[in-house]
Coordinates of C-alpha atoms in Angstrom, one line a residue:
X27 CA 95.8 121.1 122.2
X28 CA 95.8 119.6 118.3
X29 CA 91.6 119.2 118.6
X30 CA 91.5 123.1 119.8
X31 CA 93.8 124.2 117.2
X32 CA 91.5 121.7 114.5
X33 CA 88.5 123.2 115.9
X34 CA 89.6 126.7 115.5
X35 CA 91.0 126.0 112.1
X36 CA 87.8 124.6 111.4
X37 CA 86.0 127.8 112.1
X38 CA 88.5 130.1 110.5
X39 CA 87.5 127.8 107.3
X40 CA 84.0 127.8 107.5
X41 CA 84.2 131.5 107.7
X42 CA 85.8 131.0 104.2
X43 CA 83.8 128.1 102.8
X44 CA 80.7 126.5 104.3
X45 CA 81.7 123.3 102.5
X46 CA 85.0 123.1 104.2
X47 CA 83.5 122.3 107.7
X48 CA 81.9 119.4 106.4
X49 CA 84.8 118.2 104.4
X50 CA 86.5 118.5 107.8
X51 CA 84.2 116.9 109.8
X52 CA 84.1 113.6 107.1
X53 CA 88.0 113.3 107.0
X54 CA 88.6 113.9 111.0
X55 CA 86.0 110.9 111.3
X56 CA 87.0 108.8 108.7
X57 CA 91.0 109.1 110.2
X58 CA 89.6 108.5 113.3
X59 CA 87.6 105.2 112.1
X60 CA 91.1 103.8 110.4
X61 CA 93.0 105.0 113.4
X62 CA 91.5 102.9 115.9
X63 CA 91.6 99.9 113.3
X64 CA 95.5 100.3 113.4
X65 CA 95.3 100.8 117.5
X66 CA 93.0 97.4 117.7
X67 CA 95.2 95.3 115.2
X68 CA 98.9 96.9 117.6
X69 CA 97.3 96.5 120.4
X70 CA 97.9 92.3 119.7
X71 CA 100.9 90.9 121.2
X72 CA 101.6 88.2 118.5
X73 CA 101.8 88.1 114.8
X74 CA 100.3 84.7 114.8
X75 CA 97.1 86.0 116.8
X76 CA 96.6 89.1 114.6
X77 CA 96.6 86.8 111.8
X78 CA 94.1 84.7 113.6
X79 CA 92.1 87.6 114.1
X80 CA 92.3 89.1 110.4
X81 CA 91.4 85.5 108.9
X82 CA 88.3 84.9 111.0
X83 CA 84.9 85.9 109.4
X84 CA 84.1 88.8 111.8
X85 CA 87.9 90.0 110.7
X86 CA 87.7 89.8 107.2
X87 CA 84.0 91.7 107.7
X88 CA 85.8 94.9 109.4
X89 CA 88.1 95.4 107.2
X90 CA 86.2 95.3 104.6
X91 CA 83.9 97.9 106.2
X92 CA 87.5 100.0 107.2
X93 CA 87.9 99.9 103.3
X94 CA 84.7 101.0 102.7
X95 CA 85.6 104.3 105.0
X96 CA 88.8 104.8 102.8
X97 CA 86.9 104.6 99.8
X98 CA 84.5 107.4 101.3
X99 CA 87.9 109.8 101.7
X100 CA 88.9 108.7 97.7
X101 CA 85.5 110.4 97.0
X102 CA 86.1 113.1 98.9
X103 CA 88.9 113.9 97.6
X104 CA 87.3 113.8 94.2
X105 CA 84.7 116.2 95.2
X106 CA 87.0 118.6 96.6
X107 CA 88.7 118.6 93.2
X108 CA 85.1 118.9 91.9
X109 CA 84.3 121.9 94.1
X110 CA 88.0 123.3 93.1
X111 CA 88.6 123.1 97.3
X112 CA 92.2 123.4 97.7
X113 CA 92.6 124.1 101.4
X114 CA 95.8 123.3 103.0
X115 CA 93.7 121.7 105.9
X116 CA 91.8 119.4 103.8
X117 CA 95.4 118.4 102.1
X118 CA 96.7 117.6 105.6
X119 CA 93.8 115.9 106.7
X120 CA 94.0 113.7 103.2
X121 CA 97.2 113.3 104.1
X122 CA 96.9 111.7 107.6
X123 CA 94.3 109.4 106.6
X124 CA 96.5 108.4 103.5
X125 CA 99.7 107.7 106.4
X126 CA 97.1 105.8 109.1
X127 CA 96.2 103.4 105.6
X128 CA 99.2 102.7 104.6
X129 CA 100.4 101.8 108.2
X130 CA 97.1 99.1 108.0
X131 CA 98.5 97.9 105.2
X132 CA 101.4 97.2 107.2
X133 CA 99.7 95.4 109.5
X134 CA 97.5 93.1 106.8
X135 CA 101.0 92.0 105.0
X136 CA 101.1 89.3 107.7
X137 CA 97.8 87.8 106.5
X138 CA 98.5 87.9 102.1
X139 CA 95.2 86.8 101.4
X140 CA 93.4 89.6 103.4
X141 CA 95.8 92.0 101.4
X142 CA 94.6 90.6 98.7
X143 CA 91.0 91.5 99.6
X144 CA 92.2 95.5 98.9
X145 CA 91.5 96.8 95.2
X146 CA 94.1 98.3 93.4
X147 CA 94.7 101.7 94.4
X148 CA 94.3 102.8 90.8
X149 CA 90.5 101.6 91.2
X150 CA 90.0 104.2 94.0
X151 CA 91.4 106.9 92.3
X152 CA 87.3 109.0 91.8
X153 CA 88.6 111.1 88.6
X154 CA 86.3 113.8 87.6
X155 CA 85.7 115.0 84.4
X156 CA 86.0 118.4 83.0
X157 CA 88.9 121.1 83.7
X158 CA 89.8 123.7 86.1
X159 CA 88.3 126.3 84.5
X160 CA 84.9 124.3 84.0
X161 CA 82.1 125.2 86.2
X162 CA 81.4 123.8 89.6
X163 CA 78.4 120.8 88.8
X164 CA 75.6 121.4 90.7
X165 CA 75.4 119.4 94.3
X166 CA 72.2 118.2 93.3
X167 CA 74.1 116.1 91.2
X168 CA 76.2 115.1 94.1
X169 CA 76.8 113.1 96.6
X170 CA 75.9 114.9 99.9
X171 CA 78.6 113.3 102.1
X172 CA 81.4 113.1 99.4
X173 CA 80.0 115.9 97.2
X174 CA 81.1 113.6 94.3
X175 CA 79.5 113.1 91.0
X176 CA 81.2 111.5 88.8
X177 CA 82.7 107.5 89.5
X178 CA 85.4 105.6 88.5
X179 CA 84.9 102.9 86.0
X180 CA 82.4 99.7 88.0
X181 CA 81.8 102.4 90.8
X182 CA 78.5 103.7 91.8
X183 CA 76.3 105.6 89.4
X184 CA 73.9 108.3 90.3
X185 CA 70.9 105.0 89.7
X186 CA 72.6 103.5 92.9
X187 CA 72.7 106.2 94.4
X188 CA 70.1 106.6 97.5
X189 CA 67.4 109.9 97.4
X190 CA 66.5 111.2 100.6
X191 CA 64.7 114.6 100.8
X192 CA 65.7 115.3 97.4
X193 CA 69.6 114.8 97.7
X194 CA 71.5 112.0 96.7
X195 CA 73.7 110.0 99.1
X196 CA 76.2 107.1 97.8
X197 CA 75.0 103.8 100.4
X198 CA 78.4 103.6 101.9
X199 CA 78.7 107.2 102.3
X200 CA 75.1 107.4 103.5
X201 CA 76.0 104.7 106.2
X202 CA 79.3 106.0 107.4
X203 CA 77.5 109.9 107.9
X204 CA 74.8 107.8 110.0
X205 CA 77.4 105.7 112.0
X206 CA 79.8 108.2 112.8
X207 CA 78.6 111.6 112.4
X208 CA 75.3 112.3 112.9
X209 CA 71.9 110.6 112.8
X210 CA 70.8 112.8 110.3
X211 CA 72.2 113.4 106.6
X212 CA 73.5 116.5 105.8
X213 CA 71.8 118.8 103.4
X214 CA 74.1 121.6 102.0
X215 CA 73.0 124.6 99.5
X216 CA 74.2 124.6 96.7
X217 CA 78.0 125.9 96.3
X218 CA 78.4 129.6 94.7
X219 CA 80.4 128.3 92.1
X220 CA 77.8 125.9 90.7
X221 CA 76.9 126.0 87.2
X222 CA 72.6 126.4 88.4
X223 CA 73.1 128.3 91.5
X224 CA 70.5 131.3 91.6
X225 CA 70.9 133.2 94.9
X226 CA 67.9 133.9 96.8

């Protein structure tokens, strides 16, 4: 019943917004990726043999790339405050993710020095420049999975940033689209709001 009412929701804002449906579509994944982290790691009986299992090599590697997934909805939500997209559907989604993280942080307090491993959440906070009432950058300049542009301090600039049919894709963002969406990338128009957009 929740995935018919998402799905319709999903419609009713893509009606709206084209942009929202992809937004949509990378926050149900990425909730969905952290999710079944936090099913995996309660899914172990004993404390002592999830902490086995967070401290092995293979361990430490997944959450690292489970990080990597939260970063991607960080970006997001700096490109939704980019775009100026402040839907109440995005907010909840946003919002799930942010409670399913914080309960695998739970879970990775029994192992300190894989907590350890997790920046400081002031390093994942994707600022963007400008005001409200500047206009919307041009996707081109974008991410085309996180539709960010601008990075926090030691983050990824647009020169490592990947080109693929003349859009640009962060690599972890690129990845996570390709691994859990689709096997191709997405390539959105340009939003109405953007400072070069020329209708055809």
């Amino acid at each position: 019943m929740q995935d018919q009412d998402n799905r319709e929701l999903a419609t009713e804002c893509s009606q709206v917004d084209p942009y929202i449906l992809h937004l949509q579509k990378c926050l149900s994944n990425i909730h969905k990726v952290i999710q079944k982290t936090n099913d995996i790691l309660c899914s172990i009986s004993h404390p002592s043999v999830c902490s086995e299992v967070l401290l092995s090599s293979r361990g430490t590697d997944y959450i690292s790339e489970v990080l990597e997934v939260y970063r991607i909805s960080k970006r997001i939500e700096g490109g939704m405050k980019t775009l100026h997209l402040d839907y109440d559907s995005l907010q909840l989604a946003l919002r799930d993710i942010e409670l399913s993280w914080n309960n695998l942080q739970a879970f990775l307090s029994l192992c300190p020095c894989v907590l350890q491993m997790l920046p400081p959440p002031s390093s994942l906070d994707y600022k963007v420049k400008g005001t409200s009432s500047d206009p919307v950058c041009c996707l081109k300049r974008c991410c085309g999975v996180c539709l960010l542009e601008e990075e926090p301090l030691g983050g990824e600039s647009v020169d490592n940033m990947l080109m693929h049919g003349g859009h640009l894709y962060h690599p972890s963002c690129a990845n996570f689209w390709l691994n859990c969406i689709d096997s191709n990338l997405p390539v959105l128009s340009c939003h109405k709001n953007c400072c070069l957009y020329a209708p055809s």
